[in-house]
XYZ file of C-alpha atoms in Angstrom:
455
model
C 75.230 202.118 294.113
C 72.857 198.992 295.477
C 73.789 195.616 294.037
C 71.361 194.688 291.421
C 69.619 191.626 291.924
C 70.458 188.711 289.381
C 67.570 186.647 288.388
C 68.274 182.745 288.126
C 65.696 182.626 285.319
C 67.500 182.992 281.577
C 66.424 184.913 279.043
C 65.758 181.821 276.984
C 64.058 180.171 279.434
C 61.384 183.914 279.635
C 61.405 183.237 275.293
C 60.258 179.900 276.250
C 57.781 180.947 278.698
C 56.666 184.069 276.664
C 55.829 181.693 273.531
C 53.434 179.745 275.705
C 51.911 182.646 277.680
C 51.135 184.170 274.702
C 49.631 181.368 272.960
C 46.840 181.681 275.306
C 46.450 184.687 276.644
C 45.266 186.822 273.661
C 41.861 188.158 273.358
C 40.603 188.424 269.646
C 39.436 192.421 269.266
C 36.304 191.363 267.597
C 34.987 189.681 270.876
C 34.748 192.316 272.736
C 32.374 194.187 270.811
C 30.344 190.268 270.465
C 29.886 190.147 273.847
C 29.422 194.368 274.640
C 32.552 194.512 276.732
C 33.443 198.698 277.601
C 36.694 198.203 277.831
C 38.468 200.686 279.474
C 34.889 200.909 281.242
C 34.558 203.381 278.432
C 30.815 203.330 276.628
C 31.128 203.562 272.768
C 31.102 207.166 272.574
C 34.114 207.627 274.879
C 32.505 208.155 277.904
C 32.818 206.499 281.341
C 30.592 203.841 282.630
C 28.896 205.177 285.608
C 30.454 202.907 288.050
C 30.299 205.357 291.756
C 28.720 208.589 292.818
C 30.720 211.273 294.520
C 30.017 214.691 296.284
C 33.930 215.212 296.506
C 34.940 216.426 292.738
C 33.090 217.202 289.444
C 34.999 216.787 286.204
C 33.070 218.205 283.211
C 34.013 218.340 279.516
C 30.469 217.350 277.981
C 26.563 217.042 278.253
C 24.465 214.404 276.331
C 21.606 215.955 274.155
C 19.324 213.713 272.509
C 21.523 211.154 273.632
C 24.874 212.067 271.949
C 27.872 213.972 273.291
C 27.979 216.841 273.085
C 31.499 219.035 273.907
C 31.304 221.637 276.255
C 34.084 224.135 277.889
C 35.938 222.023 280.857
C 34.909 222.929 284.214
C 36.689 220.835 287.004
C 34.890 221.745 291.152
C 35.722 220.795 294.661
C 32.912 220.198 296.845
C 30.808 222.244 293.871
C 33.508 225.278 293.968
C 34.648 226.035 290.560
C 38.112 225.788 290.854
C 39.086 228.910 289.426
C 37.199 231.119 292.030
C 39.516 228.729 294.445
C 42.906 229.720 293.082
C 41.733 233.372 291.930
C 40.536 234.121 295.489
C 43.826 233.001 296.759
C 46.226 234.771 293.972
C 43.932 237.952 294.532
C 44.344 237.661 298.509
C 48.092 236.775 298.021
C 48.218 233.556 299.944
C 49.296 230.036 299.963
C 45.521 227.695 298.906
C 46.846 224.119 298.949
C 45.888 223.362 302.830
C 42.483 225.497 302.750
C 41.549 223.224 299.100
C 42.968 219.994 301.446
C 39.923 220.934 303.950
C 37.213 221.615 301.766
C 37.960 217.987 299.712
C 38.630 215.756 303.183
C 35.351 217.808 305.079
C 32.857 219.649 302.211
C 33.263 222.994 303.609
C 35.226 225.762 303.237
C 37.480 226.416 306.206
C 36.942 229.434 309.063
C 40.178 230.792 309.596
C 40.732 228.962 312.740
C 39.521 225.783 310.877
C 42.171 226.427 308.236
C 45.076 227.122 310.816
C 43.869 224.310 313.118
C 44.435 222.353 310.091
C 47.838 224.128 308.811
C 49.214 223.101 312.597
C 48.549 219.219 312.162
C 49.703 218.794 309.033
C 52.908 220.418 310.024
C 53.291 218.751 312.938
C 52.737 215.461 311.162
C 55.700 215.937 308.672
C 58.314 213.740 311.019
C 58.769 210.840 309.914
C 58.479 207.630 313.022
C 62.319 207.477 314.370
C 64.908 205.860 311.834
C 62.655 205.553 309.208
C 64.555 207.242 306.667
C 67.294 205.895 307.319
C 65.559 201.654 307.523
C 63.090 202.604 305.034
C 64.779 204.544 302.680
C 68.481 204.903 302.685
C 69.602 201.120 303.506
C 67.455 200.268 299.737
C 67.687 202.773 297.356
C 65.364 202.670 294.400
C 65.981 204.559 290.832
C 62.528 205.524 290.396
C 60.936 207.674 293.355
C 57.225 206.874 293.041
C 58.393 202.891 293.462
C 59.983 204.288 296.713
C 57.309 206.069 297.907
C 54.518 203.245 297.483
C 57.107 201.271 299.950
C 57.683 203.552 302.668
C 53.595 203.766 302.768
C 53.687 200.255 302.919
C 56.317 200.168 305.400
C 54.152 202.769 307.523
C 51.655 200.266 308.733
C 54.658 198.394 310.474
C 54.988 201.725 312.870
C 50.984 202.220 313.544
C 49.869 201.193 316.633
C 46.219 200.560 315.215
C 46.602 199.992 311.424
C 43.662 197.975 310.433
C 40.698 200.319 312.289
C 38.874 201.208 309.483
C 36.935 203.424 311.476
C 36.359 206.710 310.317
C 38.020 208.684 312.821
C 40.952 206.253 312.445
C 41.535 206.602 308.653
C 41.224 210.563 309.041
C 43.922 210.306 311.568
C 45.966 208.234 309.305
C 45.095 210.270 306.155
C 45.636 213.454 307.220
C 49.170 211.882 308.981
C 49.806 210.828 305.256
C 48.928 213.566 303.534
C 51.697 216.111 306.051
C 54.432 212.913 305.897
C 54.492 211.866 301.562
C 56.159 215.086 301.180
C 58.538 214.263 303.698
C 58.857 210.388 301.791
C 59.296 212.347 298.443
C 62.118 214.733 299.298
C 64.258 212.033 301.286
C 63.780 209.196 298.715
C 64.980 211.827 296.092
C 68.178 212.970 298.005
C 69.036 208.858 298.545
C 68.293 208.370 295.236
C 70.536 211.542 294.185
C 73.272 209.662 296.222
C 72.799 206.263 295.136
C 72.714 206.015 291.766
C 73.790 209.573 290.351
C 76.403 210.027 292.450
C 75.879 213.694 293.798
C 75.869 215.105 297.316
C 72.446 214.114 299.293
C 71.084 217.094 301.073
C 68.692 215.615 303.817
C 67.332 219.452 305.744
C 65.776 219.505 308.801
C 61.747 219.767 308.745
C 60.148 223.128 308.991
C 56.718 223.468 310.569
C 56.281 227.426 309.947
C 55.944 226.833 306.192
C 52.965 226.082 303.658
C 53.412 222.519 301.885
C 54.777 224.060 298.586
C 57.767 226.084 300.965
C 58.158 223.005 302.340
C 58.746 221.061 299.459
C 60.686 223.472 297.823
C 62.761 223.726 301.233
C 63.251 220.131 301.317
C 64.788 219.879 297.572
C 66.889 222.927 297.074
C 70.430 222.061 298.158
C 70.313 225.945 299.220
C 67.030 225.878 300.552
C 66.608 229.243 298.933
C 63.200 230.227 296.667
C 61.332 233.250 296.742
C 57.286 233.914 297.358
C 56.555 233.670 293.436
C 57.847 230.165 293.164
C 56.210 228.794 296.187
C 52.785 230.401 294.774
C 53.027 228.723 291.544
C 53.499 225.272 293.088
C 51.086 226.009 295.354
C 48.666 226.321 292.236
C 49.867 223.108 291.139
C 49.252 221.202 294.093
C 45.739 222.558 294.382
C 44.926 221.369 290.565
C 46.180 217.743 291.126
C 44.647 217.772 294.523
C 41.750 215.641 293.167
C 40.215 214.777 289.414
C 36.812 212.927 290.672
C 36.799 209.634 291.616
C 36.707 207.837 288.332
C 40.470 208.674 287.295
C 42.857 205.315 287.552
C 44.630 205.997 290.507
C 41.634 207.588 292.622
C 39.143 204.713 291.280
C 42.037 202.285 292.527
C 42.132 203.852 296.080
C 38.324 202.898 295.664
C 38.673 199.370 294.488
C 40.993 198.450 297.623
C 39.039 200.196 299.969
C 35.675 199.135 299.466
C 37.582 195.510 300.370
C 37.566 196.207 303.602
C 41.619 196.754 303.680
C 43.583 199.160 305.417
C 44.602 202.717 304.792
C 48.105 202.227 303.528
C 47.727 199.342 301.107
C 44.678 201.257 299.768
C 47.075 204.924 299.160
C 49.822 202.472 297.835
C 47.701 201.189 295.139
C 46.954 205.130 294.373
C 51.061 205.372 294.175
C 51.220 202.175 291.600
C 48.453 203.311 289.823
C 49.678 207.023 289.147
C 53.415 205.605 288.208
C 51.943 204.290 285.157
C 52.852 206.420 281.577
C 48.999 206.670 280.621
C 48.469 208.418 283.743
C 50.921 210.735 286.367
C 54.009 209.848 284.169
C 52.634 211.356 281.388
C 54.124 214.719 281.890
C 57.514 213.560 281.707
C 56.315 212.290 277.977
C 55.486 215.837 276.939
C 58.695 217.260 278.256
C 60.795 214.173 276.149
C 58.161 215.412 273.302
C 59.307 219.066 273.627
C 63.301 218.899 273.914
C 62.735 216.482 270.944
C 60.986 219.047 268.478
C 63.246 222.332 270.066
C 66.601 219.998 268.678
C 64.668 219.475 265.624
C 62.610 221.565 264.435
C 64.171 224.872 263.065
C 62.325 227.648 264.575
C 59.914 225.981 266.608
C 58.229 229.290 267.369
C 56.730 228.718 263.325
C 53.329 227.318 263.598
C 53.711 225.376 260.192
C 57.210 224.117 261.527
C 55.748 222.510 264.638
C 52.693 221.557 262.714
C 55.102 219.889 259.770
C 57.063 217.589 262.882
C 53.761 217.122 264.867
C 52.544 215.184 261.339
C 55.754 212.866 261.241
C 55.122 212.059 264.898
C 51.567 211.097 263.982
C 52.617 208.902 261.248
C 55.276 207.317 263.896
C 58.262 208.618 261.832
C 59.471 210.418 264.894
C 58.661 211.210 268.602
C 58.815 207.403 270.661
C 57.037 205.807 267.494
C 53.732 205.429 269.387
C 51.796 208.066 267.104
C 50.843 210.298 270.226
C 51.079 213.753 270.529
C 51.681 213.936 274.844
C 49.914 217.048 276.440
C 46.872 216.848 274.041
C 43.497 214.810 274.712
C 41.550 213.815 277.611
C 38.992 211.398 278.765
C 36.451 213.991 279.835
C 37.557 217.319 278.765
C 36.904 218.094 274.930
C 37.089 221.950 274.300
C 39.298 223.094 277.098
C 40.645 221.498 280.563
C 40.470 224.202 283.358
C 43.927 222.858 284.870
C 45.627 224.054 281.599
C 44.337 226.842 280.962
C 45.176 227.927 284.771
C 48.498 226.527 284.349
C 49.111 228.343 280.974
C 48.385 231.517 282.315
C 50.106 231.341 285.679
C 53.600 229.837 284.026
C 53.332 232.375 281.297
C 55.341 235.520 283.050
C 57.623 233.064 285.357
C 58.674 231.500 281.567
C 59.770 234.286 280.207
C 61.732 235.805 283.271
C 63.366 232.002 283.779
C 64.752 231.781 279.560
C 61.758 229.411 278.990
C 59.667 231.924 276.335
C 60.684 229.531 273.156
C 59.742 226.152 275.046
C 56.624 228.351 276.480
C 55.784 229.976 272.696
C 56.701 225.627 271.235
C 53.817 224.277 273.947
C 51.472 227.088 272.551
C 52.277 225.735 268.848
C 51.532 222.065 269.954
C 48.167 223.206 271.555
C 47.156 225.618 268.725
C 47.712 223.093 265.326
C 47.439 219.624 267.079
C 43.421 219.642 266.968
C 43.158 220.605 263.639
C 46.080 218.216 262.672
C 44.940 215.114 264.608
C 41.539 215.457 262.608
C 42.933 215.869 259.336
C 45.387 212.703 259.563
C 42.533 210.531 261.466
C 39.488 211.840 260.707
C 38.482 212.005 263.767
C 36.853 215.537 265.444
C 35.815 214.539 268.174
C 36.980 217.293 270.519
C 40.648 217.462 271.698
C 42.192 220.021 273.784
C 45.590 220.498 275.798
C 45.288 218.483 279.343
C 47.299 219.776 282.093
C 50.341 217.245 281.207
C 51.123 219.848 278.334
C 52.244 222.927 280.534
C 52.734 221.034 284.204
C 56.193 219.674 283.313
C 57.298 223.458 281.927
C 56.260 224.577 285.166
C 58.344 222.220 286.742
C 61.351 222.682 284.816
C 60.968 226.867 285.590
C 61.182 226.049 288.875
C 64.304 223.790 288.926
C 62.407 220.484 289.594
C 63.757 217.455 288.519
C 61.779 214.633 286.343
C 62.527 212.627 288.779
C 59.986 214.293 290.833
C 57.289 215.812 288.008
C 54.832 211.963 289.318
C 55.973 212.619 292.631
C 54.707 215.969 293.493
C 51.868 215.166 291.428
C 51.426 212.363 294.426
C 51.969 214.724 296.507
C 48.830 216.785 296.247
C 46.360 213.841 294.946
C 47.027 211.720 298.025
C 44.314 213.994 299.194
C 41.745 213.671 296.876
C 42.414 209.814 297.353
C 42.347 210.259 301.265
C 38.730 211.170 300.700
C 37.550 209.518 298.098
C 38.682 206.337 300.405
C 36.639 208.261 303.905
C 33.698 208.336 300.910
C 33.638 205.122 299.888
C 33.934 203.923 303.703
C 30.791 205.864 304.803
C 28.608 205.602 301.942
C 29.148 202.550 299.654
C 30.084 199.258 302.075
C 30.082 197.445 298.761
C 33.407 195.532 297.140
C 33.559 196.586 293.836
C 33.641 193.402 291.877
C 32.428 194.113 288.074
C 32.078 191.230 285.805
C 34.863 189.221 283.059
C 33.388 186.475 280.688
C 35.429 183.585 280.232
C 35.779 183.049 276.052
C 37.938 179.485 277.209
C 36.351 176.839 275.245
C 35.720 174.283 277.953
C 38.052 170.686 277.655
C 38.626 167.700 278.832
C 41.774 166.710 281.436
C 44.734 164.791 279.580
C 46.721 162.408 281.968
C 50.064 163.800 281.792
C 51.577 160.803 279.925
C 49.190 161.769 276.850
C 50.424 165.332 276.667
């Protein structure tokens, strides 16, 4: 295990420091709403500030009538395909979608068949890694969490491009689409070290196969046995194509944005993608609702009883169990207010695979939590103002029936979204040449220097 690094500040010296940071550092609530801030770049009625325009991904959950919100069912499109004709044409046609969804967000078409193998043939002949970088970048400093390693090793990229600040276009496709074959590649190796390092099990590093879709490859890399049959592989296919973009106002994608319209280069801009998508409020939020389930299955009786779930969803509301945050994880969503499309697909793809893995009661508990938590939520808060299961609430099942880790639910998430961020960055290249700078009023009360002997 790596030798943790040992901090020469004390932990009363931080108290210390804390007291005085904090003496000056909060905002009262009430000024906000005195000087109109949307914080969150939310408007008052929950929706976004219009901050960008994209052709690359529509996210709807809502229209405004007379000038109020109204809900509507969720409808998420690539490139103005519904993504349910995506994934249906592919289940129907019995074939791997996650590279032909990759072309139509990086190029606003639909593939030709020799578009889509053209493009099947980079990407899998961009999966090496640049000689020793596994073992300089990854092995020789371990890290516990795998999305921390992965922002790295992008970083550590630039150091092996030859031309890593050419913001051109054609230079920031090349690197994008080398990205896009290689995170998978990051993800499965930082996973095995991390295996080795810290939980002290056997690290399983396989040799790269070009012949196979991304989700056989992944599944390749991470099974010790290497063994998984078609079904699997098509089910996280369907995941990677639903997290393969979410428009271009979610954190991590509107962070690939930020850095990029700064003129900076490719891999700082995908890192900040990586930090942003760590975070608990976004990618990491699946791992919540799995903590969530196991939690109510050890407590709660039957937990295929409706009123059962319903009686333990109320105690986590009123922060008398769950993580003591009040949340209910898997339910809600910025945009989507009577249904989000991802679930739903998710829900009914996971459903048969669930019961043939020993998963029906989780499957039948996640039903419960999306059935009563609507009606629940409104009674306790009196609020109604539209919630419905996101795709958090049945991804990390889907994980789990396929023998994936939590230590790789953010990850793979990653995984697919690098490319909507890949072309939301080639967007914001070609179209805005703006920095995004939006505006913070100072509420310091100006003052006068004191000499330091009068302090």
């Amino acid at each position: 295990m790596p030798t943790n690094y040992i901090s020469p500040i004390s932990m009363d010296a931080l108290s210390n420091l804390c007291g005085e940071l904090n003496k000056n550092n909060s905002i009262k609530p009430n000024d906000f709403a005195r000087y109109h801030v949307k914080r969150g770049l939310r408007n008052e009625d929950g929706t976004g500030v219009m901050a960008g325009l994209t052709r690359i991904c529509s996210v709807e959950g809502y229209y405004i009538l007379d000038g109020e919100r109204v809900a509507k069912e969720g409808v998420l499109s690539y490139r103005g395909y519904d993504i349910n004709q995506i994934i249906d044409n592919c289940v129907k046609e019995n074939r791997f979608g996650f590279e032909e969804i990759t072309w139509l967000i990086l190029f606003g078409n639909l593939p030709t068949q020799d578009q889509l193998f053209s493009l099947q043939e980079v990407l899998a002949e961009c999966r090496e890694l640049p000689e020793d970088f596994i073992e300089d970048m990854v092995m020789k400093h371990a890290s516990k969490d795998i999305m921390n390693k992965m922002a790295r090793c992008i970083l550590g990229l630039y150091s092996y491009d030859e031309n890593p600040d050419d913001i051109s276009v054609a230079n920031v496709l090349r690197q994008s689409l080398q990205l896009i074959a290689q995170v998978p590649t990051i993800m499965s190796a930082a996973y095995q070290v991390k295996r080795r390092a810290f939980d002290g099990k056997t690290m399983y590093l396989h040799p790269i196969r070009k012949d196979q879709s991304t989700a056989e490859y992944i599944l390749n890399q991470i099974r010790p046995n290497k063994e998984f049959t078609d079904e699997e592989a098509k089910l996280l296919d369907i995941m990677l194509m639903l997290h393969a973009d979410h428009g271009g106002g979610n954190n991590s994608t509107f962070s690939t944005r930020v850095l990029t319209s700064s003129g900076t280069d490719t891999y700082s801009a995908i890192a900040a993608g990586f930090g942003s998508l760590k975070g608990p409020r976004h990618g990491g939020a699946n791992i919540s609702v799995a903590h969530m389930m196991n939690e109510i299955i050890e407590n709660v009786p039957d937990p295929t009883d409706e009123n059962q779930i319903k009686d333990y969803l109320a105690k986590i509301l009123r922060k008398e169990a769950g993580d003591g945050l009040g949340l209910i994880y898997g339910m809600g969503h910025a945009v989507y207010t009577v249904s989000d499309p991802r679930a739903i697909i998710l829900k009914n793809s996971a459903q048969k695979l669930a019961v043939e893995a020993g998963y029906e009661k989780e499957f039948i508990t996640l039903q419960n939590i999306e059935k009563v938590s609507p009606g629940l939520i409104a009674e306790m808060k009196g609020e109604d103002n539209g919630i419905c299961a996101n795709v958090d609430l049945y991804s990390g099942l889907v994980y789990k029936i396929l023998g994936i880790p939590e230590d790789l639910y953010t990850p793979l998430f990653a995984s697919a979204r690098i490319v909507g961020w890949c072309a939301h960055r080639l967007e914001e290249l070609t179209s805005s040449k703006k920095i995004i700078r939006p505006a913070y009023k100072s509420v310091s009360k100006k003052r006068k220097y004191v000499a330091i002997e009068k302090r």
